[in-house]
PDB file of C-alpha atoms in Angstrom:
ATOM      1  CA  MET A   1     159.094  64.707 103.597  1.00 47.00           C
ATOM      2  CA  LYS A   2     160.850  66.068 106.360  1.00 47.00           C
ATOM      3  CA  LEU A   3     162.608  63.752 108.429  1.00 51.00           C
ATOM      4  CA  PRO A   4     162.263  63.699 112.238  1.00 48.00           C
ATOM      5  CA  ASN A   5     165.643  64.788 114.119  1.00 44.00           C
ATOM      6  CA  PRO A   6     167.815  61.988 113.686  1.00 46.00           C
ATOM      7  CA  LEU A   7     170.330  62.993 116.463  1.00 46.00           C
ATOM      8  CA  PRO A   8     169.705  62.221 120.248  1.00 48.00           C
ATOM      9  CA  ARG A   9     171.080  64.409 122.871  1.00 55.00           C
ATOM     10  CA  SER A  10     174.811  62.864 122.584  1.00 64.00           C
ATOM     11  CA  PHE A  11     176.477  60.087 120.554  1.00 61.00           C
ATOM     12  CA  MET A  12     176.986  57.893 123.537  1.00 61.00           C
ATOM     13  CA  ASP A  13     173.057  58.049 124.125  1.00 64.00           C
ATOM     14  CA  LEU A  14     172.641  57.363 120.446  1.00 62.00           C
ATOM     15  CA  LEU A  15     174.732  54.076 120.585  1.00 61.00           C
ATOM     16  CA  ARG A  16     173.376  53.111 124.072  1.00 59.00           C
ATOM     17  CA  LEU A  17     169.728  53.295 122.728  1.00 61.00           C
ATOM     18  CA  ASP A  18     170.849  51.026 119.847  1.00 63.00           C
ATOM     19  CA  ALA A  19     171.442  48.069 122.205  1.00 53.00           C
ATOM     20  CA  GLY A  20     169.816  49.099 125.662  1.00 52.00           C
ATOM     21  CA  MET A  21     173.319  47.957 127.439  1.00 48.00           C
ATOM     22  CA  SER A  22     175.169  49.970 130.169  1.00 47.00           C
ATOM     23  CA  LEU A  23     177.850  52.806 129.208  1.00 48.00           C
ATOM     24  CA  GLN A  24     180.804  50.513 130.346  1.00 51.00           C
ATOM     25  CA  LYS A  25     179.377  47.420 128.276  1.00 48.00           C
ATOM     26  CA  LEU A  26     178.873  49.450 125.374  1.00 51.00           C
ATOM     27  CA  THR A  27     182.339  51.006 125.114  1.00 56.00           C
ATOM     28  CA  PHE A  28     184.121  47.687 125.802  1.00 49.00           C
ATOM     29  CA  LEU A  29     182.102  46.172 123.001  1.00 51.00           C
ATOM     30  CA  LEU A  30     182.936  49.044 120.618  1.00 57.00           C
ATOM     31  CA  VAL A  31     186.529  49.227 121.251  1.00 53.00           C
ATOM     32  CA  ALA A  32     187.143  45.479 121.428  1.00 47.00           C
ATOM     33  CA  THR A  33     185.348  44.848 117.971  1.00 49.00           C
ATOM     34  CA  ALA A  34     187.413  47.854 116.675  1.00 46.00           C
ATOM     35  CA  LEU A  35     190.816  46.284 117.687  1.00 45.00           C
ATOM     36  CA  LEU A  36     189.681  42.881 116.634  1.00 41.00           C
ATOM     37  CA  ALA A  37     188.220  44.096 113.244  1.00 39.00           C
ATOM     38  CA  GLY A  38     187.198  40.680 112.093  1.00 38.00           C
ATOM     39  CA  CYS A  39     184.081  40.226 109.636  1.00 38.00           C
ATOM     40  CA  ALA A  40     181.234  38.488 111.684  1.00 41.00           C
ATOM     41  CA  ALA A  41     177.769  37.277 110.987  1.00 42.00           C
ATOM     42  CA  ASP A  42     175.512  35.545 113.581  1.00 45.00           C
ATOM     43  CA  ALA A  43     174.271  32.905 111.275  1.00 43.00           C
ATOM     44  CA  SER A  44     176.130  29.623 111.422  1.00 46.00           C
ATOM     45  CA  LYS A  45     175.746  27.196 108.174  1.00 50.00           C
ATOM     46  CA  PRO A  46     172.786  25.140 109.443  1.00 49.00           C
ATOM     47  CA  THR A  47     170.791  28.353 110.436  1.00 55.00           C
ATOM     48  CA  LEU A  48     171.610  29.879 107.013  1.00 50.00           C
ATOM     49  CA  GLN A  49     170.346  26.979 105.182  1.00 53.00           C
ATOM     50  CA  ALA A  50     167.042  26.839 107.481  1.00 53.00           C
ATOM     51  CA  ARG A  51     166.328  30.501 106.709  1.00 68.00           C
ATOM     52  CA  GLN A  52     167.399  30.702 103.171  1.00 68.00           C
ATOM     53  CA  GLU A  53     163.963  29.939 101.621  1.00 75.00           C
ATOM     54  CA  ALA A  54     162.370  32.823 103.622  1.00 76.00           C
ATOM     55  CA  THR A  55     164.973  35.521 102.738  1.00 84.00           C
ATOM     56  CA  ARG A  56     165.194  34.236  99.113  1.00 82.00           C
ATOM     57  CA  SER A  57     161.404  34.705  98.688  1.00 82.00           C
ATOM     58  CA  ALA A  58     161.804  38.593  99.517  1.00 88.00           C
ATOM     59  CA  ALA A  59     161.075  39.820  95.798  1.00 90.00           C
ATOM     60  CA  LYS A  60     160.491  43.543  96.842  1.00 95.00           C
ATOM     61  CA  VAL A  61     162.421  44.876  99.453  1.00 96.00           C
ATOM     62  CA  GLU A  62     162.362  48.333 101.183  1.00 97.00           C
ATOM     63  CA  LEU A  63     165.727  49.236 102.510  1.00 97.00           C
ATOM     64  CA  ILE A  64     165.729  51.569 105.581  1.00 96.00           C
ATOM     65  CA  TYR A  65     168.845  53.297 106.447  1.00 96.00           C
ATOM     66  CA  ASN A  66     169.934  56.073 108.838  1.00 93.00           C
ATOM     67  CA  GLU A  67     170.419  58.946 106.611  1.00 89.00           C
ATOM     68  CA  GLU A  68     172.536  61.120 109.065  1.00 89.00           C
ATOM     69  CA  ASP A  69     176.361  60.105 109.039  1.00 91.00           C
ATOM     70  CA  GLN A  70     177.346  60.077 112.577  1.00 86.00           C
ATOM     71  CA  LEU A  71     181.258  59.725 113.222  1.00 92.00           C
ATOM     72  CA  ILE A  72     182.117  58.564 116.821  1.00 92.00           C
ATOM     73  CA  VAL A  73     185.429  58.842 118.342  1.00 92.00           C
ATOM     74  CA  THR A  74     185.718  57.071 121.511  1.00 87.00           C
ATOM     75  CA  ASP A  75     188.467  55.189 124.013  1.00 83.00           C
ATOM     76  CA  GLY A  76     188.124  53.178 126.898  1.00 74.00           C
ATOM     77  CA  GLY A  77     189.373  55.483 129.277  1.00 66.00           C
ATOM     78  CA  GLY A  78     192.597  55.187 131.405  1.00 52.00           C
ATOM     79  CA  SER A  79     196.131  54.462 130.417  1.00 50.00           C
ATOM     80  CA  GLY A  80     196.814  50.995 131.351  1.00 50.00           C
ATOM     81  CA  LEU A  81     200.072  52.158 132.798  1.00 45.00           C
ATOM     82  CA  THR A  82     199.179  52.177 136.577  1.00 44.00           C
ATOM     83  CA  GLY A  83     201.154  48.976 137.438  1.00 44.00           C
ATOM     84  CA  PHE A  84     204.318  50.682 135.802  1.00 40.00           C
ATOM     85  CA  ALA A  85     203.758  53.714 137.695  1.00 40.00           C
ATOM     86  CA  GLY A  86     203.882  51.580 140.925  1.00 41.00           C
ATOM     87  CA  LEU A  87     207.075  49.952 139.869  1.00 41.00           C
ATOM     88  CA  LEU A  88     208.782  53.038 138.845  1.00 41.00           C
ATOM     89  CA  LEU A  89     207.289  55.951 141.509  1.00 43.00           C
ATOM     90  CA  GLY A  90     206.257  53.460 144.403  1.00 44.00           C
ATOM     91  CA  PRO A  91     203.025  53.463 146.291  1.00 49.00           C
ATOM     92  CA  ILE A  92     202.416  57.064 146.065  1.00 47.00           C
ATOM     93  CA  GLY A  93     203.150  57.348 142.229  1.00 43.00           C
ATOM     94  CA  ALA A  94     200.856  54.243 141.805  1.00 42.00           C
ATOM     95  CA  LEU A  95     198.035  55.996 143.979  1.00 43.00           C
ATOM     96  CA  VAL A  96     198.387  59.198 141.718  1.00 42.00           C
ATOM     97  CA  ALA A  97     198.478  57.136 138.492  1.00 40.00           C
ATOM     98  CA  LEU A  98     195.248  55.132 139.692  1.00 41.00           C
ATOM     99  CA  THR A  99     193.290  58.408 140.456  1.00 44.00           C
ATOM    100  CA  ILE A 100     194.121  59.764 137.110  1.00 41.00           C
ATOM    101  CA  ASP A 101     193.127  56.391 135.450  1.00 45.00           C
ATOM    102  CA  THR A 102     189.928  56.221 137.259  1.00 45.00           C
ATOM    103  CA  ASN A 103     189.083  59.977 136.490  1.00 48.00           C
ATOM    104  CA  SER A 104     189.697  59.322 132.735  1.00 45.00           C
ATOM    105  CA  ARG A 105     187.289  56.347 132.719  1.00 45.00           C
ATOM    106  CA  MET A 106     184.641  58.318 134.378  1.00 43.00           C
ATOM    107  CA  THR A 107     184.967  60.975 131.973  1.00 63.00           C
ATOM    108  CA  MET A 108     184.870  58.793 128.911  1.00 76.00           C
ATOM    109  CA  ALA A 109     181.231  59.280 128.024  1.00 79.00           C
ATOM    110  CA  ALA A 110     181.867  63.214 127.949  1.00 83.00           C
ATOM    111  CA  ARG A 111     185.072  62.755 126.196  1.00 84.00           C
ATOM    112  CA  THR A 112     183.402  60.698 123.590  1.00 86.00           C
ATOM    113  CA  ASP A 113     180.417  63.030 123.042  1.00 87.00           C
ATOM    114  CA  GLN A 114     182.773  66.102 122.637  1.00 89.00           C
ATOM    115  CA  ARG A 115     185.261  64.315 120.345  1.00 91.00           C
ATOM    116  CA  SER A 116     182.316  62.885 118.270  1.00 92.00           C
ATOM    117  CA  LYS A 117     180.893  66.353 117.499  1.00 92.00           C
ATOM    118  CA  GLU A 118     184.231  67.926 116.849  1.00 94.00           C
ATOM    119  CA  PHE A 119     185.378  65.270 114.564  1.00 94.00           C
ATOM    120  CA  THR A 120     181.930  65.110 112.737  1.00 94.00           C
ATOM    121  CA  ALA A 121     182.197  69.104 112.427  1.00 93.00           C
ATOM    122  CA  ALA A 122     185.736  69.030 111.036  1.00 94.00           C
ATOM    123  CA  VAL A 123     184.892  66.387 108.388  1.00 94.00           C
ATOM    124  CA  ARG A 124     181.817  68.533 107.302  1.00 92.00           C
ATOM    125  CA  ASN A 125     183.685  71.856 107.392  1.00 92.00           C
ATOM    126  CA  SER A 126     186.728  70.391 105.224  1.00 91.00           C
ATOM    127  CA  GLY A 127     184.171  70.110 102.307  1.00 88.00           C
ATOM    128  CA  THR A 128     183.878  66.315 102.324  1.00 89.00           C
ATOM    129  CA  THR A 129     180.601  64.944 101.368  1.00 88.00           C
ATOM    130  CA  MET A 130     178.700  63.559 104.337  1.00 90.00           C
ATOM    131  CA  ALA A 131     177.201  60.438 102.638  1.00 94.00           C
ATOM    132  CA  LEU A 132     178.639  57.347 104.106  1.00 96.00           C
ATOM    133  CA  ASN A 133     175.527  55.764 104.985  1.00 96.00           C
ATOM    134  CA  ARG A 134     173.689  56.855 101.662  1.00 97.00           C
ATOM    135  CA  GLN A 135     176.643  55.406  99.681  1.00 97.00           C
ATOM    136  CA  PHE A 136     176.639  51.982 101.477  1.00 97.00           C
ATOM    137  CA  ALA A 137     172.707  51.932 101.016  1.00 97.00           C
ATOM    138  CA  GLU A 138     172.934  52.334  97.342  1.00 97.00           C
ATOM    139  CA  GLN A 139     175.584  49.743  97.014  1.00 97.00           C
ATOM    140  CA  LEU A 140     173.648  47.185  98.860  1.00 97.00           C
ATOM    141  CA  ALA A 141     170.504  48.167  96.783  1.00 97.00           C
ATOM    142  CA  ALA A 142     172.405  47.737  93.668  1.00 96.00           C
ATOM    143  CA  ARG A 143     173.491  44.218  94.919  1.00 95.00           C
ATOM    144  CA  LEU A 144     169.950  43.433  95.694  1.00 95.00           C
ATOM    145  CA  ARG A 145     168.780  44.434  92.102  1.00 95.00           C
ATOM    146  CA  GLU A 146     171.407  42.319  90.542  1.00 94.00           C
ATOM    147  CA  SER A 147     169.462  39.483  92.159  1.00 92.00           C
ATOM    148  CA  GLY A 148     166.358  40.293  90.516  1.00 93.00           C
ATOM    149  CA  ARG A 149     164.601  41.924  93.398  1.00 94.00           C
ATOM    150  CA  GLU A 150     162.679  45.329  93.337  1.00 96.00           C
ATOM    151  CA  VAL A 151     164.214  47.741  95.759  1.00 96.00           C
ATOM    152  CA  LYS A 152     163.079  51.092  97.403  1.00 96.00           C
ATOM    153  CA  LEU A 153     165.417  52.920  99.467  1.00 96.00           C
ATOM    154  CA  THR A 154     164.218  54.932 102.169  1.00 95.00           C
ATOM    155  CA  PRO A 155     166.645  57.191 104.235  1.00 94.00           C
ATOM    156  CA  PHE A 156     165.151  58.058 107.715  1.00 92.00           C
ATOM    157  CA  MET A 157     166.275  58.140 111.281  1.00 91.00           C
ATOM    158  CA  ARG A 158     168.436  55.611 113.016  1.00 91.00           C
ATOM    159  CA  ALA A 159     167.019  52.668 114.325  1.00 91.00           C
ATOM    160  CA  THR A 160     166.874  51.851 117.923  1.00 88.00           C
ATOM    161  CA  GLY A 161     166.516  48.644 120.221  1.00 87.00           C
ATOM    162  CA  ALA A 162     168.470  45.498 120.370  1.00 87.00           C
ATOM    163  CA  ALA A 163     169.663  44.118 117.031  1.00 86.00           C
ATOM    164  CA  SER A 164     167.126  41.292 117.084  1.00 87.00           C
ATOM    165  CA  GLU A 165     164.243  43.516 117.359  1.00 87.00           C
ATOM    166  CA  MET A 166     165.331  46.941 115.679  1.00 89.00           C
ATOM    167  CA  LYS A 167     162.696  49.553 115.042  1.00 88.00           C
ATOM    168  CA  VAL A 168     162.659  52.726 113.265  1.00 89.00           C
ATOM    169  CA  PRO A 169     160.494  55.308 115.196  1.00 85.00           C
ATOM    170  CA  GLU A 170     157.487  56.790 113.147  1.00 87.00           C
ATOM    171  CA  LEU A 171     158.356  54.801 110.232  1.00 88.00           C
ATOM    172  CA  GLN A 172     155.407  53.609 108.248  1.00 92.00           C
ATOM    173  CA  PRO A 173     156.432  50.620 106.121  1.00 93.00           C
ATOM    174  CA  THR A 174     155.439  50.406 102.357  1.00 95.00           C
ATOM    175  CA  PRO A 175     152.656  48.011 101.993  1.00 95.00           C
ATOM    176  CA  GLY A 176     153.760  44.675  99.902  1.00 94.00           C
ATOM    177  CA  TYR A 177     157.157  45.338 100.487  1.00 96.00           C
ATOM    178  CA  SER A 178     159.687  43.208 102.959  1.00 95.00           C
ATOM    179  CA  THR A 179     161.418  45.709 105.211  1.00 95.00           C
ATOM    180  CA  LEU A 180     165.259  45.532 105.644  1.00 97.00           C
ATOM    181  CA  ILE A 181     166.577  48.026 108.483  1.00 96.00           C
ATOM    182  CA  LEU A 182     170.028  48.816 108.271  1.00 96.00           C
ATOM    183  CA  ARG A 183     171.920  50.514 111.416  1.00 94.00           C
ATOM    184  CA  ILE A 184     175.332  51.758 110.254  1.00 94.00           C
ATOM    185  CA  THR A 185     177.962  52.678 112.674  1.00 92.00           C
ATOM    186  CA  THR A 186     181.242  54.532 111.750  1.00 94.00           C
ATOM    187  CA  ALA A 187     183.783  55.114 114.371  1.00 92.00           C
ATOM    188  CA  TYR A 188     187.377  55.503 115.375  1.00 93.00           C
ATOM    189  CA  GLY A 189     188.043  53.570 118.788  1.00 88.00           C
ATOM    190  CA  ALA A 190     190.955  53.090 120.924  1.00 85.00           C
ATOM    191  CA  ALA A 191     191.529  50.453 123.795  1.00 80.00           C
ATOM    192  CA  ASP A 192     192.392  53.191 126.257  1.00 76.00           C
ATOM    193  CA  ALA A 193     193.111  57.040 126.383  1.00 75.00           C
ATOM    194  CA  THR A 194     196.745  56.377 125.454  1.00 75.00           C
ATOM    195  CA  SER A 195     196.240  53.973 122.606  1.00 81.00           C
ATOM    196  CA  SER A 196     195.971  54.522 118.819  1.00 89.00           C
ATOM    197  CA  PHE A 197     192.612  55.278 117.235  1.00 92.00           C
ATOM    198  CA  LYS A 198     191.671  52.599 114.406  1.00 91.00           C
ATOM    199  CA  PRO A 199     188.515  52.513 112.367  1.00 92.00           C
ATOM    200  CA  PHE A 200     185.439  50.727 113.301  1.00 90.00           C
ATOM    201  CA  ILE A 201     182.673  49.947 111.111  1.00 92.00           C
ATOM    202  CA  SER A 202     179.551  48.034 112.003  1.00 91.00           C
ATOM    203  CA  VAL A 203     176.433  47.237 109.894  1.00 94.00           C
ATOM    204  CA  GLU A 204     173.436  45.516 111.512  1.00 94.00           C
ATOM    205  CA  GLN A 205     170.652  44.324 109.578  1.00 95.00           C
ATOM    206  CA  LEU A 206     167.159  43.169 110.348  1.00 95.00           C
ATOM    207  CA  LEU A 207     164.761  41.798 107.662  1.00 95.00           C
ATOM    208  CA  ARG A 208     161.011  41.850 108.285  1.00 93.00           C
ATOM    209  CA  ASP A 209     158.352  40.218 105.762  1.00 91.00           C
ATOM    210  CA  GLU A 210     155.642  42.063 104.586  1.00 92.00           C
ATOM    211  CA  ARG A 211     153.475  41.112 107.841  1.00 91.00           C
ATOM    212  CA  GLN A 212     156.623  42.769 109.700  1.00 91.00           C
ATOM    213  CA  SER A 213     157.546  39.614 111.404  1.00 90.00           C
ATOM    214  CA  VAL A 214     161.323  39.231 111.967  1.00 91.00           C
ATOM    215  CA  VAL A 215     162.762  36.783 109.380  1.00 91.00           C
ATOM    216  CA  HIS A 216     166.499  37.161 110.075  1.00 92.00           C
ATOM    217  CA  GLN A 217     169.258  39.329 111.315  1.00 92.00           C
ATOM    218  CA  THR A 218     172.905  39.640 110.838  1.00 92.00           C
ATOM    219  CA  ALA A 219     175.676  41.883 111.941  1.00 93.00           C
ATOM    220  CA  HIS A 220     178.948  42.678 110.227  1.00 92.00           C
ATOM    221  CA  THR A 221     182.481  44.519 111.059  1.00 89.00           C
ATOM    222  CA  ALA A 222     184.903  45.571 108.600  1.00 85.00           C
ATOM    223  CA  ASP A 223     188.352  43.861 108.364  1.00 68.00           C
ATOM    224  CA  VAL A 224     190.271  47.349 108.294  1.00 79.00           C
ATOM    225  CA  SER A 225     192.907  48.722 110.508  1.00 81.00           C
ATOM    226  CA  GLU A 226     194.124  51.659 108.518  1.00 87.00           C
ATOM    227  CA  PRO A 227     194.584  54.594 108.977  1.00 93.00           C
ATOM    228  CA  THR A 228     195.677  54.469 112.590  1.00 94.00           C
ATOM    229  CA  TYR A 229     196.189  57.677 114.565  1.00 95.00           C
ATOM    230  CA  PHE A 230     198.397  57.744 117.725  1.00 92.00           C
ATOM    231  CA  SER A 231     196.403  60.738 119.040  1.00 91.00           C
ATOM    232  CA  TYR A 232     192.908  62.253 118.920  1.00 91.00           C
ATOM    233  CA  ASP A 233     194.672  65.497 117.417  1.00 93.00           C
ATOM    234  CA  GLY A 234     196.380  63.570 114.605  1.00 94.00           C
ATOM    235  CA  LEU A 235     192.871  62.112 113.620  1.00 94.00           C
ATOM    236  CA  LEU A 236     191.365  65.692 114.019  1.00 93.00           C
ATOM    237  CA  LYS A 237     194.098  66.938 111.395  1.00 93.00           C
ATOM    238  CA  ASP A 238     193.605  64.454 108.951  1.00 95.00           C
ATOM    239  CA  THR A 239     189.762  64.423 108.248  1.00 94.00           C
ATOM    240  CA  ALA A 240     189.992  63.394 104.369  1.00 93.00           C
ATOM    241  CA  ALA A 241     192.135  60.315 104.964  1.00 94.00           C
ATOM    242  CA  ALA A 242     190.227  59.181 108.164  1.00 95.00           C
ATOM    243  CA  HIS A 243     186.847  59.779 106.369  1.00 95.00           C
ATOM    244  CA  GLN A 244     188.193  57.677 103.385  1.00 94.00           C
ATOM    245  CA  GLY A 245     189.307  54.839 105.806  1.00 95.00           C
ATOM    246  CA  LEU A 246     185.643  54.694 106.935  1.00 95.00           C
ATOM    247  CA  LYS A 247     184.459  54.564 103.376  1.00 95.00           C
ATOM    248  CA  GLN A 248     186.706  51.574 102.536  1.00 94.00           C
ATOM    249  CA  GLY A 249     185.464  49.685 105.643  1.00 94.00           C
ATOM    250  CA  LEU A 250     181.871  50.068 104.446  1.00 95.00           C
ATOM    251  CA  ASP A 251     182.796  49.064 101.016  1.00 95.00           C
ATOM    252  CA  ARG A 252     184.229  45.659 102.241  1.00 94.00           C
ATOM    253  CA  VAL A 253     180.787  45.067 104.009  1.00 94.00           C
ATOM    254  CA  VAL A 254     178.637  45.198 101.168  1.00 95.00           C
ATOM    255  CA  GLN A 255     179.128  41.885  99.637  1.00 94.00           C
ATOM    256  CA  PRO A 256     179.476  40.155 103.035  1.00 93.00           C
ATOM    257  CA  ALA A 257     176.144  41.879 104.381  1.00 94.00           C
ATOM    258  CA  TYR A 258     174.181  40.733 101.212  1.00 94.00           C
ATOM    259  CA  VAL A 259     175.381  37.038 101.483  1.00 92.00           C
ATOM    260  CA  GLY A 260     174.993  36.924 105.258  1.00 90.00           C
ATOM    261  CA  MET A 261     171.144  38.022 104.763  1.00 91.00           C
ATOM    262  CA  PHE A 262     170.079  36.746 101.560  1.00 89.00           C
ATOM    263  CA  GLY A 263     172.487  33.773 101.289  1.00 81.00           C
ATOM    264  CA  GLY A 264     173.892  34.137  97.630  1.00 70.00           C
ATOM    265  CA  ASP A 265     172.204  34.163  94.221  1.00 64.00           C
ATOM    266  CA  GLN A 266     170.421  30.963  94.168  1.00 56.00           C
ATOM    267  CA  PRO A 267     167.079  30.931  91.896  1.00 44.00           C
ATOM    268  CA  ARG A 268     163.957  32.218  94.062  1.00 49.00           C
ATOM    269  CA  ALA A 269     160.574  30.937  93.538  1.00 44.00           C
ATOM    270  CA  VAL A 270     158.926  34.284  92.727  1.00 43.00           C
ATOM    271  CA  PRO A 271     156.588  35.457  90.009  1.00 39.00           C
ATOM    272  CA  ALA A 272     158.473  37.092  87.143  1.00 34.00           C
ATOM    273  CA  GLU A 273     156.573  40.321  87.151  1.00 36.00           C
ATOM    274  CA  THR A 274     157.790  41.018  90.902  1.00 34.00           C
ATOM    275  CA  THR A 275     161.421  41.362  89.897  1.00 31.00           C
ATOM    276  CA  ARG A 276     161.064  44.746  88.176  1.00 33.00           C
ATOM    277  CA  THR A 277     163.631  47.236  88.998  1.00 32.00           C
ATOM    278  CA  ALA A 278     162.490  50.133  90.922  1.00 35.00           C
ATOM    279  CA  GLY A 279     163.976  53.700  91.072  1.00 36.00           C
ATOM    280  CA  LEU A 280     165.667  55.095  94.015  1.00 36.00           C
ATOM    281  CA  ASP A 281     162.346  55.966  95.751  1.00 40.00           C
ATOM    282  CA  ALA A 282     162.453  57.810  99.255  1.00 37.00           C
ATOM    283  CA  LYS A 283     159.637  58.601 101.333  1.00 36.00           C
TER     284      LYS A 283
END
């Protein structure tokens, strides 16, 4: 089956479609999360206990993931040095610094789009296999099979919409399967145009039952801070290590993503015949 084109007009458009938020809010969220780099899920312990039965009863799962790796490179714009410019160079220096800072923030979207395309092309041209999303999906599928579930892997275009109601355009879910939608984001982010770039990994999950009613959602980021690049040029020249850093981040998310959605490996009340292991099917 030939998949629809998974790439929107720009990388910022792609991310903005994800959450329906403004460009400024999106970039702030992306950069702030990259700097904090903490692993998070949106489920507290009571909530986890309340929905365990629904997620645990999912015996057959179709795992949908965005097949195309999209490597984002973004910064918050500006330099954060306008105050120092005023102290060192006086009012005129502060005005010049403020103008440069404002222009940098205004051109942030175009800079993100250009750099993301350049970095993705550089990684691809280096001979590195562009399979971060597929590898993560396969690891998560293997973890699901270990729990006795039947899993069908379906690569498709990237899901759009708010995390609580993600949808995959043109997807026809497989009858009899719960649908687990993954939205994977791999990026390098910096707080502003003069800060270092650090890895950012985000995996959003939305589980729908066989009737396509939402059961639960989670979101996780990787606790990874290396490799760090002081400049965009340094990142662009070290594609192999940079790509490996993103892979290591995704590897760390597999177990938290499983536990966050399914709550561990407690016994499930499902018929034995529904736990057969399926092959890596794809539409």
